[in-house]
């Protein structure tokens, strides 16, 4: 059972927009930065968003992140078939001093 | 260019101790703000954070696995080692090492390719 809660799956058509939610608590999301990762089939996770809403170099601005209270959201616009992947949120739990992840969300681009 | 690579046995027997090595390049774990974590992923399941070691030798462990894990670093070799005792079939997973920095913390900006460890007699 993952500490952070994500929907198991989301889907949308090519070109459309999708959001993925990540719910936590005051000891993790509310008091720490949230990161988002994309994991394509058979590959290692890749950092998409850090510090709640910053994109590493090379990540297109179709990907965005936001945080409010104990929840965070990943947004993806202009969906492409190549965006089909599992997406994970992660952060630090300051009460337990441990890293935590969400259960992952499988994105299907119909 | 930052790279990380995990190495270790592909198969371990139940009750044995697993030793994994993360060999990295492109950064030094003696530089302020650098940190390396171990993360695992059972087949078809979610990511699970295991442990972290920082440039100043601070160490952090998963609450549920704390008694079984030990993380250490050898800065001269650019390696981080994770040992996990008393392995069980439920520990079958791909094990990743990943880098964190003060810029992206608590995120991980570079990941190894992962190494699949199967626990079976």
PDB file of N, CA, C and O in Angstrom, chain B residues 14-39:
ATOM      1  N   UNK B  14      16.153 -17.608  -0.481  1.00  0.00           N
ATOM      2  CA  UNK B  14      15.515 -17.100   0.741  1.00  0.00           C
ATOM      3  C   UNK B  14      16.461 -17.221   1.931  1.00  0.00           C
ATOM      4  O   UNK B  14      17.225 -18.193   2.018  1.00  0.00           O
ATOM      5  N   UNK B  15      16.422 -16.237   2.791  1.00  0.00           N
ATOM      6  CA  UNK B  15      17.234 -16.060   4.005  1.00  0.00           C
ATOM      7  C   UNK B  15      18.630 -15.516   3.714  1.00  0.00           C
ATOM      8  O   UNK B  15      19.313 -15.075   4.637  1.00  0.00           O
ATOM      9  N   UNK B  16      19.056 -15.523   2.462  1.00  0.00           N
ATOM     10  CA  UNK B  16      20.384 -14.992   2.157  1.00  0.00           C
ATOM     11  C   UNK B  16      20.404 -13.465   2.252  1.00  0.00           C
ATOM     12  O   UNK B  16      19.365 -12.814   2.302  1.00  0.00           O
ATOM     13  N   UNK B  17      21.617 -12.915   2.259  1.00  0.00           N
ATOM     14  CA  UNK B  17      21.811 -11.471   2.263  1.00  0.00           C
ATOM     15  C   UNK B  17      22.124 -10.996   0.846  1.00  0.00           C
ATOM     16  O   UNK B  17      22.981 -11.574   0.176  1.00  0.00           O
ATOM     17  N   UNK B  18      21.427  -9.965   0.421  1.00  0.00           N
ATOM     18  CA  UNK B  18      21.636  -9.358  -0.893  1.00  0.00           C
ATOM     19  C   UNK B  18      22.583  -8.175  -0.757  1.00  0.00           C
ATOM     20  O   UNK B  18      22.407  -7.334   0.137  1.00  0.00           O
ATOM     21  N   UNK B  19      23.573  -8.113  -1.632  1.00  0.00           N
ATOM     22  CA  UNK B  19      24.459  -6.956  -1.684  1.00  0.00           C
ATOM     23  C   UNK B  19      24.416  -6.370  -3.088  1.00  0.00           C
ATOM     24  O   UNK B  19      24.720  -7.061  -4.061  1.00  0.00           O
ATOM     25  N   UNK B  20      23.992  -5.122  -3.175  1.00  0.00           N
ATOM     26  CA  UNK B  20      23.912  -4.418  -4.447  1.00  0.00           C
ATOM     27  C   UNK B  20      24.874  -3.240  -4.448  1.00  0.00           C
ATOM     28  O   UNK B  20      25.020  -2.550  -3.435  1.00  0.00           O
ATOM     29  N   UNK B  21      25.487  -3.009  -5.585  1.00  0.00           N
ATOM     30  CA  UNK B  21      26.418  -1.898  -5.727  1.00  0.00           C
ATOM     31  C   UNK B  21      25.918  -0.938  -6.803  1.00  0.00           C
ATOM     32  O   UNK B  21      25.508  -1.378  -7.882  1.00  0.00           O
ATOM     33  N   UNK B  22      25.944   0.332  -6.488  1.00  0.00           N
ATOM     34  CA  UNK B  22      25.615   1.381  -7.446  1.00  0.00           C
ATOM     35  C   UNK B  22      26.921   2.087  -7.781  1.00  0.00           C
ATOM     36  O   UNK B  22      27.538   2.711  -6.904  1.00  0.00           O
ATOM     37  N   UNK B  23      27.352   1.980  -9.020  1.00  0.00           N
ATOM     38  CA  UNK B  23      28.568   2.649  -9.466  1.00  0.00           C
ATOM     39  C   UNK B  23      28.168   3.827 -10.340  1.00  0.00           C
ATOM     40  O   UNK B  23      27.412   3.663 -11.307  1.00  0.00           O
ATOM     41  N   UNK B  24      28.640   4.997  -9.976  1.00  0.00           N
ATOM     42  CA  UNK B  24      28.201   6.201 -10.668  1.00  0.00           C
ATOM     43  C   UNK B  24      29.372   7.009 -11.196  1.00  0.00           C
ATOM     44  O   UNK B  24      30.523   6.824 -10.782  1.00  0.00           O
ATOM     45  N   UNK B  25      29.060   7.900 -12.110  1.00  0.00           N
ATOM     46  CA  UNK B  25      30.057   8.809 -12.665  1.00  0.00           C
ATOM     47  C   UNK B  25      29.396  10.140 -12.988  1.00  0.00           C
ATOM     48  O   UNK B  25      28.172  10.225 -13.079  1.00  0.00           O
ATOM     49  N   UNK B  26      30.199  11.152 -13.139  1.00  0.00           N
ATOM     50  CA  UNK B  26      29.689  12.480 -13.484  1.00  0.00           C
ATOM     51  C   UNK B  26      29.395  13.363 -12.291  1.00  0.00           C
ATOM     52  O   UNK B  26      28.994  14.518 -12.462  1.00  0.00           O
ATOM     53  N   UNK B  27      29.557  12.830 -11.090  1.00  0.00           N
ATOM     54  CA  UNK B  27      29.401  13.640  -9.886  1.00  0.00           C
ATOM     55  C   UNK B  27      30.163  12.949  -8.757  1.00  0.00           C
ATOM     56  O   UNK B  27      30.546  11.782  -8.872  1.00  0.00           O
ATOM     57  N   UNK B  28      30.372  13.689  -7.674  1.00  0.00           N
ATOM     58  CA  UNK B  28      31.043  13.140  -6.516  1.00  0.00           C
ATOM     59  C   UNK B  28      30.106  13.160  -5.321  1.00  0.00           C
ATOM     60  O   UNK B  28      29.460  14.188  -5.033  1.00  0.00           O
ATOM     61  N   UNK B  29      30.048  12.049  -4.616  1.00  0.00           N
ATOM     62  CA  UNK B  29      29.184  11.968  -3.444  1.00  0.00           C
ATOM     63  C   UNK B  29      29.820  12.662  -2.242  1.00  0.00           C
ATOM     64  O   UNK B  29      29.229  12.724  -1.167  1.00  0.00           O
ATOM     65  N   UNK B  30      30.984  13.217  -2.433  1.00  0.00           N
ATOM     66  CA  UNK B  30      31.591  14.024  -1.372  1.00  0.00           C
ATOM     67  C   UNK B  30      31.271  15.511  -1.565  1.00  0.00           C
ATOM     68  O   UNK B  30      31.607  16.336  -0.713  1.00  0.00           O
ATOM     69  N   UNK B  31      30.609  15.833  -2.662  1.00  0.00           N
ATOM     70  CA  UNK B  31      30.215  17.227  -2.909  1.00  0.00           C
ATOM     71  C   UNK B  31      28.954  17.563  -2.146  1.00  0.00           C
ATOM     72  O   UNK B  31      28.001  16.778  -2.112  1.00  0.00           O
ATOM     73  N   UNK B  32      28.944  18.750  -1.558  1.00  0.00           N
ATOM     74  CA  UNK B  32      27.813  19.181  -0.745  1.00  0.00           C
ATOM     75  C   UNK B  32      26.493  19.091  -1.514  1.00  0.00           C
ATOM     76  O   UNK B  32      26.402  19.553  -2.660  1.00  0.00           O
ATOM     77  N   UNK B  33      25.504  18.499  -0.876  1.00  0.00           N
ATOM     78  CA  UNK B  33      24.174  18.418  -1.466  1.00  0.00           C
ATOM     79  C   UNK B  33      23.887  17.167  -2.260  1.00  0.00           C
ATOM     80  O   UNK B  33      22.744  16.901  -2.623  1.00  0.00           O
ATOM     81  N   UNK B  34      24.909  16.369  -2.509  1.00  0.00           N
ATOM     82  CA  UNK B  34      24.686  15.146  -3.287  1.00  0.00           C
ATOM     83  C   UNK B  34      24.140  14.026  -2.401  1.00  0.00           C
ATOM     84  O   UNK B  34      24.506  13.915  -1.227  1.00  0.00           O
ATOM     85  N   UNK B  35      23.297  13.209  -2.962  1.00  0.00           N
ATOM     86  CA  UNK B  35      22.729  12.082  -2.239  1.00  0.00           C
ATOM     87  C   UNK B  35      22.363  10.989  -3.228  1.00  0.00           C
ATOM     88  O   UNK B  35      22.068  11.257  -4.393  1.00  0.00           O
ATOM     89  N   UNK B  36      22.401   9.746  -2.771  1.00  0.00           N
ATOM     90  CA  UNK B  36      22.019   8.598  -3.594  1.00  0.00           C
ATOM     91  C   UNK B  36      21.009   7.756  -2.821  1.00  0.00           C
ATOM     92  O   UNK B  36      21.218   7.473  -1.641  1.00  0.00           O
ATOM     93  N   UNK B  37      19.935   7.396  -3.502  1.00  0.00           N
ATOM     94  CA  UNK B  37      18.896   6.555  -2.908  1.00  0.00           C
ATOM     95  C   UNK B  37      18.788   5.241  -3.649  1.00  0.00           C
ATOM     96  O   UNK B  37      19.165   5.136  -4.819  1.00  0.00           O
ATOM     97  N   UNK B  38      18.266   4.251  -2.942  1.00  0.00           N
ATOM     98  CA  UNK B  38      17.884   2.990  -3.548  1.00  0.00           C
ATOM     99  C   UNK B  38      16.353   2.912  -3.543  1.00  0.00           C
ATOM    100  O   UNK B  38      15.706   3.243  -2.538  1.00  0.00           O
ATOM    101  N   UNK B  39      15.825   2.458  -4.651  1.00  0.00           N
ATOM    102  CA  UNK B  39      14.375   2.346  -4.863  1.00  0.00           C
ATOM    103  C   UNK B  39      14.137   1.019  -5.561  1.00  0.00           C
ATOM    104  O   UNK B  39      14.921   0.628  -6.427  1.00  0.00           O
TER     105      UNK B  39
END
